Short mmCIF file of C-alpha atoms and ligand atoms in Angstrom, two decimals:
data_model
loop_
_atom_site.label_atom_id
_atom_site.label_comp_id
_atom_site.label_asym_id
_atom_site.label_seq_id
_atom_site.Cartn_x
_atom_site.Cartn_y
_atom_site.Cartn_z
CA UNK A 428 -18.48 18.97 5.74
CA UNK A 429 -20.69 16.05 4.73
CA UNK A 430 -19.25 12.88 3.28
CA UNK A 431 -20.99 9.62 2.49
CA UNK A 432 -20.13 5.95 2.19
CA UNK A 433 -21.83 3.78 -0.41
CA UNK A 434 -23.68 1.36 1.85
CA UNK A 435 -25.17 -1.26 -0.44
CA UNK A 436 -22.47 -3.94 -0.26
CA UNK A 437 -19.05 -4.59 1.26
CA UNK A 438 -17.28 -3.19 4.31
CA UNK A 439 -18.96 0.22 4.47
CA UNK A 440 -19.44 -0.05 8.25
CA UNK A 441 -15.67 -0.11 8.78
CA UNK A 442 -15.24 3.10 6.76
CA UNK A 443 -18.03 4.78 8.70
CA UNK A 444 -16.37 3.73 11.98
CA UNK A 445 -13.01 5.24 10.95
CA UNK A 446 -14.68 8.49 9.88
CA UNK A 447 -16.53 8.56 13.18
CA UNK A 448 -13.22 8.16 15.03
CA UNK A 449 -12.03 11.18 13.06
CA UNK A 450 -15.06 13.14 14.26
CA UNK A 451 -17.04 12.92 11.01
CA UNK A 452 -20.55 11.47 10.89
CA UNK A 453 -20.80 9.87 7.45
CA UNK A 454 -24.05 9.48 5.57
CA UNK A 455 -24.96 5.98 4.37
CA UNK A 456 -25.66 6.20 0.65
CA UNK A 457 -28.17 3.72 -0.77
CA UNK A 458 -30.17 5.87 -3.17
CA UNK A 459 -29.27 8.69 -5.58
CA UNK A 460 -30.93 11.30 -3.35
CA UNK A 461 -28.50 10.42 -0.56
CA UNK A 462 -25.71 11.94 -2.69
CA UNK A 463 -27.30 15.40 -2.53
CA UNK A 464 -24.94 18.04 -1.12
CA UNK A 465 -22.24 15.51 -0.23
CA UNK A 466 -18.69 16.78 -0.59
CA UNK A 467 -17.19 13.31 -0.71
CA UNK A 468 -18.09 9.67 -1.23
CA UNK A 469 -16.25 6.44 -0.37
CA UNK A 470 -16.98 3.31 -2.40
CA UNK A 471 -15.90 0.44 -0.14
CA UNK A 472 -14.31 -2.92 -0.80
CA UNK A 473 -16.45 -5.98 -1.24
CA UNK A 474 -17.33 -7.83 -4.42
CA UNK A 475 -17.29 -5.60 -7.46
CA UNK A 476 -19.64 -7.72 -9.59
CA UNK A 477 -22.31 -7.56 -6.87
CA UNK A 478 -21.59 -3.90 -6.16
CA UNK A 479 -21.97 -3.10 -9.84
CA UNK A 480 -25.30 -4.93 -10.14
CA UNK A 481 -26.70 -3.22 -7.07
CA UNK A 482 -25.53 0.18 -8.31
CA UNK A 483 -27.45 -0.48 -11.53
CA UNK A 484 -30.58 -1.64 -9.67
CA UNK A 485 -30.55 1.43 -7.37
CA UNK A 486 -29.81 3.82 -10.29
CA UNK A 487 -26.57 4.92 -8.66
CA UNK A 488 -24.16 4.56 -11.58
CA UNK A 489 -24.86 7.86 -13.34
CA UNK A 490 -25.21 10.01 -10.20
CA UNK A 491 -21.93 8.71 -8.78
CA UNK A 492 -20.14 9.25 -12.11
CA UNK A 493 -21.66 12.74 -12.24
CA UNK A 494 -20.43 13.47 -8.72
CA UNK A 495 -16.90 12.51 -9.75
CA UNK A 496 -17.13 14.65 -12.90
CA UNK A 497 -18.32 17.64 -10.85
CA UNK A 498 -15.06 17.63 -8.91
CA UNK A 499 -16.44 16.27 -5.67
CA UNK A 500 -14.15 13.83 -3.85
CA UNK A 501 -14.66 10.13 -4.55
CA UNK A 502 -12.44 7.38 -3.12
CA UNK A 503 -12.70 3.71 -4.09
CA UNK A 504 -11.03 1.00 -2.00
CA UNK A 505 -10.42 -2.42 -3.58
CA UNK A 506 -13.76 -3.34 -5.23
CA UNK A 507 -14.51 0.40 -5.10
CA UNK A 508 -11.32 1.05 -7.07
CA UNK A 509 -12.45 -1.48 -9.70
CA UNK A 510 -15.71 0.47 -10.03
CA UNK A 511 -13.93 3.83 -10.51
CA UNK A 512 -11.58 2.55 -13.24
CA UNK A 513 -11.79 3.31 -16.94
CA UNK A 514 -11.32 -0.32 -17.94
CA UNK A 515 -10.64 -3.73 -16.44
CA UNK A 516 -9.14 -6.88 -17.94
CA UNK A 517 -12.30 -8.91 -17.26
CA UNK A 518 -15.78 -8.67 -18.82
CA UNK A 519 -17.56 -8.23 -15.51
CA UNK A 520 -18.27 -5.82 -13.91
CA UNK A 521 -18.63 -2.80 -16.19
CA UNK A 522 -16.77 -0.04 -14.31
CA UNK A 523 -17.98 3.55 -14.01
CA UNK A 524 -15.05 4.78 -16.12
CA UNK A 525 -14.38 7.95 -14.14
CA UNK A 526 -10.66 7.49 -13.38
CA UNK A 527 -8.05 7.14 -16.09
CA UNK A 528 -6.67 3.82 -14.84
CA UNK A 529 -6.82 0.23 -16.03
CA UNK A 530 -7.27 -2.50 -13.44
CA UNK A 531 -6.87 -6.26 -13.20
CA UNK A 532 -9.11 -7.94 -10.66
CA UNK A 533 -7.79 -10.56 -8.24
CA UNK A 534 -4.30 -9.90 -9.55
CA UNK A 535 -2.59 -11.51 -6.56
CA UNK A 536 -4.65 -14.70 -6.48
CA UNK A 537 -7.43 -15.95 -4.27
CA UNK A 538 -8.53 -15.18 -0.71
CA UNK A 539 -5.68 -17.30 0.73
CA UNK A 540 -3.19 -15.17 -1.20
CA UNK A 541 -4.22 -12.04 0.69
CA UNK A 542 -1.23 -10.28 2.26
CA UNK A 543 0.03 -7.29 4.19
CA UNK A 544 2.78 -4.95 3.03
CA UNK A 545 4.52 -1.92 4.44
CA UNK A 546 4.65 0.92 1.93
CA UNK A 547 6.15 4.39 1.61
CA UNK A 548 3.44 6.96 0.95
CA UNK A 549 5.14 10.34 0.86
CA UNK A 550 1.83 12.21 0.59
CA UNK A 551 0.99 10.87 4.07
CA UNK A 552 4.31 11.76 5.68
CA UNK A 553 7.48 9.85 6.44
CA UNK A 554 6.06 7.08 8.63
CA UNK A 555 5.66 3.84 6.65
CA UNK A 556 2.11 2.72 5.91
CA UNK A 557 0.96 -0.82 6.66
CA UNK A 558 -1.44 -1.92 3.89
CA UNK A 559 -3.83 -4.90 3.91
CA UNK A 560 -4.53 -6.53 0.54
CA UNK A 561 -7.54 -8.89 0.27
CA UNK A 562 -8.14 -10.50 -3.13
CA UNK A 563 -6.80 -7.22 -4.32
CA UNK A 564 -6.95 -5.66 -7.77
CA UNK A 565 -3.82 -4.21 -9.36
CA UNK A 566 -3.54 -1.00 -11.34
CA UNK A 567 -2.05 -1.99 -14.68
CA UNK A 568 -2.44 1.32 -16.54
CA UNK A 569 -2.07 4.84 -15.21
CA UNK A 570 -3.24 7.81 -17.30
CA UNK A 571 -1.25 11.01 -17.70
CA UNK A 572 -3.36 12.97 -15.22
CA UNK A 573 -3.01 10.32 -12.54
CA UNK A 574 -0.50 10.57 -9.66
CA UNK A 575 0.83 7.39 -8.07
CA UNK A 576 0.61 7.71 -4.27
CA UNK A 577 2.36 4.42 -3.56
CA UNK A 578 3.43 1.23 -5.28
CA UNK A 579 4.63 -2.27 -4.47
CA UNK A 580 7.42 -1.71 -6.99
CA UNK A 581 8.02 0.43 -10.07
CA UNK A 582 5.49 -1.52 -12.17
CA UNK A 583 2.79 -2.07 -9.60
CA UNK A 584 1.02 1.06 -8.31
CA UNK A 585 -1.52 0.34 -5.57
CA UNK A 586 -2.79 3.82 -4.65
CA UNK A 587 -3.47 6.63 -7.12
CA UNK A 588 -5.02 10.07 -7.24
CA UNK A 589 -6.51 12.01 -10.12
CA UNK A 590 -7.43 15.41 -8.75
CA UNK A 591 -10.55 14.88 -6.65
CA UNK A 592 -10.50 11.10 -7.20
CA UNK A 593 -8.52 8.51 -5.27
CA UNK A 594 -8.26 4.74 -5.52
CA UNK A 595 -6.46 2.19 -3.33
CA UNK A 596 -6.03 -1.55 -3.98
CA UNK A 597 -5.88 -2.16 -0.24
CA UNK A 598 -8.10 -1.56 2.80
CA UNK A 599 -7.20 1.45 5.01
CA UNK A 600 -10.53 1.00 6.84
CA UNK A 601 -9.22 -2.25 8.37
CA UNK A 602 -6.30 -0.61 10.17
CA UNK A 603 -5.88 1.88 13.00
CA UNK A 604 -3.88 4.16 10.74
CA UNK A 605 -6.37 6.80 9.63
CA UNK A 606 -4.06 8.82 7.39
CA UNK A 607 -5.75 7.82 4.12
CA UNK A 608 -9.13 8.78 5.54
CA UNK A 609 -7.72 12.12 6.72
CA UNK A 610 -6.22 12.65 3.28
CA UNK A 611 -9.59 11.92 1.68
CA UNK A 612 -11.31 14.38 4.02
CA UNK A 613 -8.75 16.93 2.82
CA UNK A 614 -9.83 16.27 -0.77
CA UNK A 615 -13.49 16.53 0.20
CA UNK A 616 -12.84 19.79 2.04
CA UNK A 617 -11.29 21.38 -1.01
CA UNK A 618 -7.65 20.74 -0.16
CA UNK A 619 -7.44 18.55 -3.22
CA UNK A 620 -3.95 19.45 -4.27
CA UNK A 621 -2.03 16.94 -6.27
CA UNK A 622 0.31 14.89 -4.08
CA UNK A 623 3.27 16.42 -5.89
CA UNK A 624 2.41 20.01 -4.98
CA UNK A 625 1.35 18.90 -1.47
CA UNK A 626 4.88 17.67 -0.90
CA UNK A 627 6.40 20.70 -2.47
CA UNK A 628 8.39 18.32 -4.62
CA UNK A 629 8.09 20.24 -7.86
N1 LIG B 1104 -11.75 -9.36 -5.58
C1 LIG B 1104 -12.84 -8.46 -5.34
C2 LIG B 1104 -13.48 -8.01 -6.65
O1 LIG B 1104 -13.01 -8.31 -7.68
C3 LIG B 1104 -12.39 -7.24 -4.55
C4 LIG B 1104 -11.96 -7.67 -3.18
C5 LIG B 1104 -12.10 -6.60 -2.14
O2 LIG B 1104 -12.76 -5.59 -2.33
N2 LIG B 1104 -11.50 -6.87 -1.00
O3 LIG B 1104 -14.46 -7.35 -6.62
#
């Protein structure tokens, strides 16, 4: 299986290191041709306005949106989540609009307001998940086809899945807990069940 990490801005090296620890050599994606034959793509955290501009300059917006529409796995973390969303509350950046979610940038405040939080993520098993939020965006609208993987509370989802697409407000690549990356590799490998059917909960 070949997966890639968008490597034009942000903490792509950390994602590549986690994938490497899981035995997967990820391709660095900087140009549209680097997406060829990939089964999955991670869009890392960073600064979404810069990420968006660079994606425009390198002609990556349409090919990445196309990849998502084709059913290949795409996961956005933090700024990457902002890019995957349908709409955001700010004017900048213009997101790709591939996931049926609405997002508010910097919803928890500035860099100093970054925080860590232990979460229940049933799709990853019963062990609690320790999440790192850095100038994090919040999901403020969730479409009908979107499953909430975990939330801070009933009104504040922070990880969601829509079929082959996944978005997290926080940074799994900055922890030693690789379960989100393993889950993503499952999506990329065609085990893209909804979290509900994965758990056998319905
Ligand atoms: N606040 C950043 C943005 O709006 C995202 C921060 C991050 O990716 N850690 O793009």
